[in-house]
Structures are given as structure tokens and as C-alpha cells.
CSV table of C-alpha atoms and ligand atoms in Angstrom, one decimal:
chain,number,residue,atom,x,y,z
A,1,MET,CA,0.0,0.0,0.0
A,2,LYS,CA,1.3,3.4,-1.0
A,3,ALA,CA,0.1,6.5,0.7
A,4,LEU,CA,0.5,10.2,-0.3
A,5,ILE,CA,0.7,12.6,2.6
A,6,VAL,CA,-0.2,16.1,1.5
A,7,VAL,CA,1.4,18.4,4.2
A,8,ASP,CA,-0.1,21.7,5.1
A,9,LEU,CA,-1.4,22.8,1.7
A,10,GLN,CA,-3.2,25.7,3.3
A,11,ASN,CA,-4.0,29.3,2.4
A,12,ASP,CA,-1.5,30.8,4.8
A,13,PHE,CA,1.4,29.0,3.2
A,14,VAL,CA,0.8,30.2,-0.3
A,15,PRO,CA,1.4,33.7,-1.7
A,16,GLY,CA,-1.2,36.0,-0.1
A,17,GLY,CA,-1.1,34.1,3.1
A,18,SER,CA,0.5,35.2,6.4
A,19,LEU,CA,3.4,32.7,6.2
A,20,ALA,CA,3.7,32.4,2.4
A,21,VAL,CA,6.2,30.0,0.9
A,22,PRO,CA,7.5,31.6,-2.3
A,23,ARG,CA,5.8,29.9,-5.3
A,24,GLY,CA,4.0,27.6,-3.0
A,25,ASP,CA,0.9,27.7,-5.2
A,26,GLU,CA,2.8,26.2,-8.1
A,27,ILE,CA,2.6,22.7,-6.6
A,28,ILE,CA,-1.3,22.6,-6.5
A,29,PRO,CA,-1.9,21.2,-10.0
A,30,LEU,CA,0.9,18.7,-9.5
A,31,VAL,CA,-0.4,17.5,-6.2
A,32,ASN,CA,-3.8,17.1,-7.8
A,33,LYS,CA,-2.4,15.1,-10.7
A,34,ILE,CA,-0.2,12.7,-8.8
A,35,GLN,CA,-3.0,11.5,-6.4
A,36,GLU,CA,-4.1,8.9,-9.0
A,37,LYS,CA,-0.8,7.1,-8.4
A,38,PHE,CA,-1.7,6.3,-4.8
A,39,ASP,CA,-3.9,3.7,-3.0
A,40,LEU,CA,-4.5,6.2,-0.2
A,41,VAL,CA,-4.3,10.0,0.1
A,42,VAL,CA,-4.2,11.8,3.5
A,43,ALA,CA,-3.5,15.4,4.4
A,44,THR,CA,-2.2,17.3,7.4
A,45,GLN,CA,-3.4,20.7,8.5
A,46,ASP,CA,-1.6,23.2,10.8
A,47,TRP,CA,-4.3,24.2,13.2
A,48,HIS,CA,-3.2,26.7,15.9
A,49,PRO,CA,-5.1,28.5,18.7
A,50,LYS,CA,-4.6,32.2,18.8
A,51,ASN,CA,-2.4,31.9,22.0
A,52,HIS,CA,0.0,29.6,20.3
A,53,LEU,CA,3.5,30.1,21.6
A,54,SER,CA,5.1,29.7,18.2
A,55,PHE,CA,3.6,33.1,17.3
A,56,ALA,CA,6.0,36.1,17.8
A,57,SER,CA,2.8,38.1,18.7
A,58,ASN,CA,2.6,36.1,21.9
A,59,HIS,CA,6.2,37.1,23.0
A,60,PRO,CA,6.2,40.9,23.6
A,61,GLY,CA,9.6,42.4,22.5
A,62,LYS,CA,10.4,39.5,20.1
A,63,GLN,CA,10.4,39.7,16.3
A,64,ILE,CA,9.1,37.3,13.7
A,65,PHE,CA,11.9,34.7,12.9
A,66,ASP,CA,13.6,35.2,16.2
A,67,VAL,CA,14.6,31.9,17.8
A,68,ILE,CA,13.9,31.3,21.4
A,69,MET,CA,13.9,28.4,23.8
A,70,LEU,CA,10.4,27.1,24.5
A,71,ASN,CA,10.0,24.4,27.1
A,72,GLY,CA,13.5,23.1,26.4
A,73,LEU,CA,13.2,23.2,22.6
A,74,GLU,CA,14.5,25.7,20.0
A,75,GLN,CA,11.5,27.6,18.6
A,76,VAL,CA,11.4,29.9,15.5
A,77,LEU,CA,8.8,32.6,16.1
A,78,TRP,CA,6.4,32.8,13.2
A,79,PRO,CA,3.8,35.3,12.2
A,80,ASP,CA,0.3,34.4,13.3
A,81,HIS,CA,-0.8,31.7,10.9
A,82,CYS,CA,-3.3,28.8,10.4
A,83,LEU,CA,-5.7,30.0,13.1
A,84,GLN,CA,-8.3,27.3,13.9
A,85,GLY,CA,-11.3,27.7,11.6
A,86,GLU,CA,-10.1,30.8,9.8
A,87,LYS,CA,-9.5,31.2,6.1
A,88,GLY,CA,-5.7,31.0,6.4
A,89,ALA,CA,-6.1,27.5,7.9
A,90,LEU,CA,-8.3,26.1,5.2
A,91,LEU,CA,-6.9,23.8,2.6
A,92,VAL,CA,-5.8,25.9,-0.3
A,93,LYS,CA,-8.3,26.9,-3.0
A,94,GLY,CA,-7.7,24.7,-6.1
A,95,PHE,CA,-6.5,21.7,-4.2
A,96,ASP,CA,-8.7,18.7,-5.2
A,97,ASP,CA,-9.4,17.1,-1.9
A,98,ARG,CA,-12.0,14.6,-3.1
A,99,ARG,CA,-9.7,11.6,-2.6
A,100,VAL,CA,-8.4,12.8,0.8
A,101,GLU,CA,-9.6,10.1,3.2
A,102,ALA,CA,-8.5,11.7,6.5
A,103,ILE,CA,-7.0,15.0,7.7
A,104,PHE,CA,-4.7,15.1,10.7
A,105,ARG,CA,-4.6,18.4,12.5
A,106,LYS,CA,-1.5,19.5,14.5
A,107,GLY,CA,-0.2,22.4,16.4
A,108,THR,CA,-3.3,22.6,18.6
A,109,ASP,CA,-1.4,22.6,21.9
A,110,PRO,CA,-0.5,26.3,22.6
A,111,SER,CA,2.7,25.3,24.5
A,112,ILE,CA,4.4,23.3,21.7
A,113,ASP,CA,4.9,23.4,18.0
A,114,SER,CA,4.3,20.5,15.7
A,115,TYR,CA,6.0,20.4,12.3
A,116,SER,CA,5.6,16.7,11.7
A,117,GLY,CA,2.2,15.3,10.8
A,118,PHE,CA,3.0,12.4,13.2
A,119,PHE,CA,4.1,14.0,16.5
A,120,ASP,CA,4.6,17.3,18.2
A,121,ASN,CA,8.2,18.7,18.2
A,122,GLY,CA,8.8,17.2,21.7
A,123,ARG,CA,7.5,13.8,20.5
A,124,LYS,CA,5.1,13.8,23.4
A,125,LYS,CA,1.8,13.6,21.6
A,126,SER,CA,0.9,11.6,18.5
A,127,THR,CA,-1.7,12.7,16.0
A,128,GLY,CA,-2.7,9.2,15.3
A,129,LEU,CA,-1.4,9.3,11.7
A,130,ALA,CA,1.1,6.4,12.3
A,131,ASP,CA,-1.6,4.1,13.6
A,132,TYR,CA,-3.9,5.1,10.8
A,133,LEU,CA,-1.4,4.3,8.1
A,134,GLY,CA,-0.4,1.1,9.8
A,135,GLY,CA,-4.1,0.1,10.1
A,136,ARG,CA,-4.5,0.6,6.4
A,137,GLY,CA,-1.6,-1.6,5.6
A,138,VAL,CA,0.6,1.2,4.3
A,139,ARG,CA,4.3,0.4,3.8
A,140,GLN,CA,5.4,3.2,1.5
A,141,VAL,CA,4.8,6.9,2.2
A,142,TYR,CA,5.3,9.8,-0.2
A,143,VAL,CA,5.4,13.3,1.2
A,144,CYS,CA,4.6,16.5,-0.5
A,145,GLY,CA,3.3,20.0,0.4
A,146,LEU,CA,4.6,23.0,2.3
A,147,ALA,CA,7.0,24.0,3.6
A,148,ALA,CA,9.8,21.8,2.3
A,149,GLU,CA,12.3,22.4,5.1
A,150,PHE,CA,9.8,22.4,8.0
A,151,CYS,CA,6.6,20.4,8.0
A,152,VAL,CA,7.3,18.3,4.9
A,153,LEU,CA,10.9,17.5,6.1
A,154,TYR,CA,9.8,16.6,9.7
A,155,THR,CA,6.9,14.5,8.5
A,156,ALA,CA,9.2,12.6,6.2
A,157,LEU,CA,11.9,12.1,8.9
A,158,ASP,CA,9.3,10.7,11.3
A,159,ALA,CA,8.0,8.4,8.6
A,160,ILE,CA,11.5,7.1,8.1
A,161,GLU,CA,12.0,6.6,11.8
A,162,LEU,CA,8.6,4.8,12.1
A,163,GLY,CA,9.8,2.3,9.5
A,164,PHE,CA,7.9,3.4,6.4
A,165,GLU,CA,9.8,3.4,3.1
A,166,THR,CA,9.8,7.1,2.6
A,167,TYR,CA,9.9,9.3,-0.5
A,168,TYR,CA,10.3,13.1,-0.4
A,169,LEU,CA,8.7,14.4,-3.6
A,170,GLU,CA,11.1,17.2,-4.3
A,171,ASP,CA,9.2,18.8,-7.1
A,172,ALA,CA,5.8,18.7,-5.2
A,173,THR,CA,7.1,21.0,-2.5
A,174,ARG,CA,8.5,24.5,-2.1
A,175,SER,CA,10.7,25.9,0.6
A,176,LEU,CA,10.9,29.1,2.6
A,177,SER,CA,14.7,29.3,1.7
A,178,GLN,CA,16.9,27.7,-0.9
A,179,GLU,CA,19.5,26.8,1.7
A,180,GLY,CA,16.8,25.2,3.9
A,181,PHE,CA,15.7,23.1,0.9
A,182,LYS,CA,19.2,21.9,0.2
A,183,GLN,CA,19.7,20.9,3.9
A,184,ALA,CA,16.4,19.2,4.0
A,185,ARG,CA,17.2,17.0,1.0
A,186,GLU,CA,20.6,16.1,2.6
A,187,GLN,CA,18.9,15.1,5.8
A,188,ILE,CA,16.4,12.9,4.0
A,189,LEU,CA,19.2,11.0,2.3
A,190,GLN,CA,21.3,10.8,5.5
A,191,ARG,CA,18.5,9.3,7.5
A,192,GLY,CA,17.6,6.7,4.9
A,193,GLY,CA,14.8,8.3,2.9
A,194,LYS,CA,14.7,8.7,-0.9
A,195,LEU,CA,14.3,11.8,-3.1
A,196,LEU,CA,11.9,11.4,-5.9
A,197,ARG,CA,10.5,13.5,-8.7
A,198,SER,CA,6.8,13.1,-9.6
A,199,GLU,CA,7.5,12.0,-13.2
A,200,GLU,CA,9.3,8.9,-11.7
A,201,LEU,CA,6.1,7.8,-9.9
B,301,LIG,C1,5.0,25.3,9.0
B,301,LIG,C2,6.2,26.9,10.2
B,301,LIG,C3,5.2,27.0,11.1
B,301,LIG,C4,4.9,24.4,7.9
B,301,LIG,C5,4.0,25.3,10.0
B,301,LIG,O1,3.8,23.9,7.5
B,301,LIG,O2,6.0,24.1,7.3
B,301,LIG,N1,6.1,26.1,9.1
B,301,LIG,N2,4.1,26.2,11.0
B,302,LIG,ZN1,2.5,26.4,12.3
């Protein structure tokens, strides 16, 4: 069983959104097209309460993109994004979600961030995605979406660690920075994942 995980393809992460990934919207038609190659399609959704401590706005005196220590973990401070139920948090317009069988929401605990679709950044709480995929007999996981060096990367790294054969779809993602994308691809290879382009599917 092969599953496609569409990570955080949400309005706030495409141009016009509050944490826009440059050219993030370019992947929408590609993500639509490749779904037919998979037995199962699931999605993740970044889903923050207003008081989330990853928001710079909740740390007076701090700036967006400052890095702080938050409960023992390094935390980048982001602009407010993906507020629960608001437009920025909705799956992006144009994304064909008809075949998406389940959506896993993350980042709901105000005290900890959650880049991976599987666990929070402290690996304390699971979203249930691993059990869901296991229960559906999935062995191969293909990861796409936004942003390449954050939520897509950490979702893929957890998938590798959980024992899934893991493919990082390098043309069905976009990054906040070029350097971040390069480092993400290196980490995937170092940890035993594979890089794949969608035409190889
Ligand atoms: C993401 C930063 C903060 C992502 C989510 O989806 O990559 N990045 N929250
Ligand atoms: Zn977030």
C-alpha cells in the first residue's frame, strides 16, 4: 500500500497568506495530478489556537523569525498563521481534496509546535497518523506539500523513523529558503529516505 501525505497545503502557506512560501501555489496542479498514483491520500493541517507560543505576537519584544527556547526546545517565532477555523487555515483553493480520506490536525497545543504530521516537536503527543497508516496496511509513504524544510521535512523524517519506506517528492514541495531546501534533501538522504521527482512515480 502506497500513501501520499499532503502536508499543510493551506492558504496561509501560499502567496497572499501570512506565512507564504514563495511559489508555494505552483505545486497545487501537480499535487492534484499525482493523487491517482496512490492507494491512499491523506492530508495534514496546521491548526493553531490564537495563543500559540510559536507566534511572535505572543512574545512581547520578540520579532518574527527570532529563535527562542520554549520548554527546552528551540523555537522559531512565526507570524500568526493557520488560526483554527479561519480562512488561512483552510486547505488551499484549487486543491482537489475529493480523494483525501483523512485529515490530521496538528499544532493545537499552545505550548508546543508541531512540524511533523505524526508527532509534536517534543514527540510527546501523537496525531494518530502512524496508527492510521499502519491500520490501512501502508508500507510506502510519499510526502509533498509545504513548507519543504519544515513540515514536509519533519513529516518525512518521522515516517523514516517509524519504518515506512519514505519518499520526499522534491518537485511537489516548495521551501521558505533555498539553503533550507538543500539541507532538507541532505537530511532525508542521510536518514535513509529517498528523493523522488513526480515523473518517476
Ligand atoms: C509550518 C512553520 C510553522 C509548515 C508550519 O507547514 O511548514 N512552518 N508552522
Ligand atoms: Zn504552524
